[in-house]
C-alpha positions as a printed NumPy array, in Angstrom:
array([[ 45.078, 136.076,  18.121],
       [ 45.257, 132.372,  17.215],
       [ 44.37 , 129.852,  19.867],
       [ 47.303, 127.987,  21.354],
       [ 47.288, 124.595,  22.986],
       [ 47.6  , 126.273,  26.393],
       [ 44.598, 128.596,  25.834],
       [ 42.231, 125.998,  24.366],
       [ 39.903, 124.289,  26.846],
       [ 40.347, 120.554,  27.327],
       [ 38.373, 118.554,  24.815],
       [ 38.647, 121.002,  21.944],
       [ 42.346, 121.084,  21.022],
       [ 42.026, 119.176,  17.724],
       [ 38.824, 121.023,  16.723],
       [ 40.642, 124.315,  17.424],
       [ 43.602, 123.209,  15.314],
       [ 41.273, 122.28 ,  12.444],
       [ 39.626, 125.712,  12.69 ],
       [ 43.021, 127.42 ,  12.765],
       [ 43.924, 125.577,   9.538],
       [ 40.504, 126.442,   8.037],
       [ 39.668, 122.737,   7.723],
       [ 36.066, 122.234,   8.828],
       [ 34.994, 118.641,   9.348],
       [ 32.2  , 117.649,   6.97 ],
       [ 29.092, 115.708,   7.826],
       [ 29.816, 111.973,   7.938],
       [ 29.479, 110.635,   4.401],
       [ 26.619, 108.197,   3.981],
       [ 27.846, 104.706,   3.068],
       [ 27.455, 103.845,  -0.625],
       [ 26.904, 100.133,   0.18 ],
       [ 26.364,  97.758,   3.151],
       [ 28.935,  98.939,   5.741],
       [ 29.422, 101.492,   8.507],
       [ 31.723, 104.534,   8.193],
       [ 33.865, 103.546,  11.194],
       [ 34.02 , 100.946,  13.931],
       [ 35.605, 100.931,  17.377],
       [ 37.21 ,  97.814,  18.786],
       [ 39.116,  98.138,  22.034],
       [ 41.459, 101.1  ,  21.729],
       [ 41.37 , 101.148,  17.91 ],
       [ 39.104, 102.859,  15.417],
       [ 39.121, 101.616,  11.819],
       [ 37.369, 103.659,   9.178],
       [ 35.849, 102.27 ,   6.041],
       [ 37.278, 103.545,   2.803],
       [ 36.433, 107.227,   2.523],
       [ 35.879, 108.882,  -0.826],
       [ 36.644, 112.583,  -1.369],
       [ 33.06 , 113.796,  -1.021],
       [ 32.775, 117.553,  -0.612],
       [ 29.274, 118.724,   0.339],
       [ 27.927, 115.327,  -0.651],
       [ 29.451, 115.18 ,  -4.131],
       [ 32.681, 114.079,  -5.781],
       [ 34.382, 117.255,  -7.065],
       [ 36.377, 115.273,  -9.662],
       [ 36.224, 111.821, -11.192],
       [ 38.595, 109.836, -13.336],
       [ 42.131, 108.489, -13.293],
       [ 45.078, 110.309, -11.774],
       [ 47.637, 111.002, -14.474],
       [ 44.891, 111.267, -17.113],
       [ 41.727, 113.241, -16.226],
       [ 42.95 , 114.282, -12.744],
       [ 46.279, 115.942, -11.985],
       [ 48.433, 114.613,  -9.14 ],
       [ 48.091, 117.987,  -7.36 ],
       [ 44.296, 117.88 ,  -7.527],
       [ 44.372, 114.247,  -6.379],
       [ 46.491, 115.218,  -3.339],
       [ 43.799, 117.764,  -2.391],
       [ 41.199, 115.014,  -2.803],
       [ 43.252, 112.756,  -0.507],
       [ 43.064, 115.511,   2.121],
       [ 39.275, 115.609,   1.635],
       [ 39.148, 111.823,   2.145],
       [ 41.126, 112.297,   5.338],
       [ 38.716, 114.944,   6.666],
       [ 35.833, 112.577,   5.907],
       [ 37.629, 109.828,   7.833],
       [ 38.183, 112.147,  10.815],
       [ 34.477, 113.045,  10.748],
       [ 33.589, 109.332,  10.812],
       [ 35.963, 108.781,  13.736],
       [ 34.573, 111.732,  15.673],
       [ 31.038, 110.392,  15.172],
       [ 32.137, 107.181,  16.913],
       [ 34.267, 108.587,  19.754],
       [ 32.755, 112.1  ,  20.214],
       [ 36.11 , 113.854,  20.732],
       [ 39.117, 113.781,  18.399],
       [ 41.326, 114.702,  21.359],
       [ 41.003, 111.031,  22.373],
       [ 43.247, 110.078,  19.444],
       [ 46.657, 109.123,  20.837],
       [ 48.178, 107.893,  17.544],
       [ 47.359, 107.775,  13.866],
       [ 48.49 , 104.194,  13.305],
       [ 48.08 , 103.693,   9.556],
       [ 46.807, 105.349,   6.418],
       [ 45.942, 103.161,   3.465],
       [ 45.444, 105.154,   0.283],
       [ 44.133, 103.951,  -3.048],
       [ 44.727, 105.976,  -6.202],
       [ 42.768, 105.258,  -9.382],
       [ 45.709, 105.541, -11.727],
       [ 46.367, 105.866, -15.41 ],
       [ 48.532, 102.833, -16.288],
       [ 51.604, 105.065, -16.749],
       [ 51.131, 106.96 , -13.449],
       [ 53.541, 105.999, -10.653],
       [ 53.204, 108.947,  -8.258],
       [ 50.766, 107.38 ,  -5.789],
       [ 52.894, 108.267,  -2.719],
       [ 52.807, 111.986,  -3.588],
       [ 49.017, 111.845,  -3.949],
       [ 48.515, 110.224,  -0.545],
       [ 50.87 , 112.825,   0.956],
       [ 47.82 , 115.098,   0.782],
       [ 46.353, 113.083,   3.658],
       [ 49.63 , 112.407,   5.466],
       [ 50.611, 116.075,   5.509],
       [ 47.166, 117.081,   6.771],
       [ 47.461, 114.602,   9.643],
       [ 50.88 , 116.007,  10.518],
       [ 49.554, 119.574,  10.52 ],
       [ 46.577, 118.669,  12.704],
       [ 48.068, 116.129,  15.112],
       [ 51.805, 116.859,  15.101],
       [ 53.908, 113.891,  16.265],
       [ 50.733, 111.875,  17.014],
       [ 49.933, 112.15 ,  13.298],
       [ 53.062, 110.284,  12.147],
       [ 51.907, 106.954,  10.786],
       [ 52.63 , 103.847,   8.782],
       [ 51.198, 103.963,   5.279],
       [ 50.428, 102.217,   2.025],
       [ 49.798, 104.09 ,  -1.249],
       [ 48.372, 101.724,  -3.827],
       [ 47.549, 102.301,  -7.486],
       [ 44.319, 100.668,  -8.641],
       [ 42.399, 100.45 , -11.913],
       [ 39.143, 101.96 , -10.662],
       [ 37.468, 103.073,  -7.434],
       [ 33.781, 103.324,  -6.476],
       [ 31.857, 106.032,  -8.351],
       [ 34.989, 106.639, -10.476],
       [ 36.581, 108.497,  -7.549],
       [ 40.259, 109.316,  -8.09 ],
       [ 41.252, 108.587,  -4.468],
       [ 40.012, 106.598,  -1.47 ],
       [ 41.59 , 106.091,   1.923],
       [ 41.023, 104.547,   5.294],
       [ 42.519, 105.315,   8.689],
       [ 43.42 , 103.171,  11.658],
       [ 43.798, 105.187,  14.855],
       [ 44.501, 104.406,  18.481],
       [ 42.35 , 106.169,  21.059],
       [ 42.49 , 106.718,  24.786],
       [ 39.844, 104.557,  26.393],
       [ 37.023, 106.479,  28.055],
       [ 36.864, 106.34 ,  31.828]])
């Protein structure tokens, strides 16, 4: 029987939802330059740009609309999102403290003729909706760019509001 919100102990609701969706959080990705994965200021957590590392490697590289299909890129956007959630959890210890996903900013390394950036970043937006429900509804930007670090097809960052610890 699947866990429900009523049967899940306090402090593990979001982790239980991730498990139910078969979406394990990865280890926090090591920064590829001089920055930290996420930072807390007041009731906000801002992540750095997260690449779609899976088990420490980029599963695909190249431009969306050329070497990478939009469908594969949407899956990579979801991987970026899981990496961002892992970075947030490392800072706040408990994803149940998230009271609102405020904004997703997604960057899509795009072939010059590709204009489907919003559909690619939906991979992250839909994941957040599945995991957080209404709390996961957010403002968003989906931007096409010429190139991303390590020739990644997608990168994104999250801004979330958290409940302040007692």
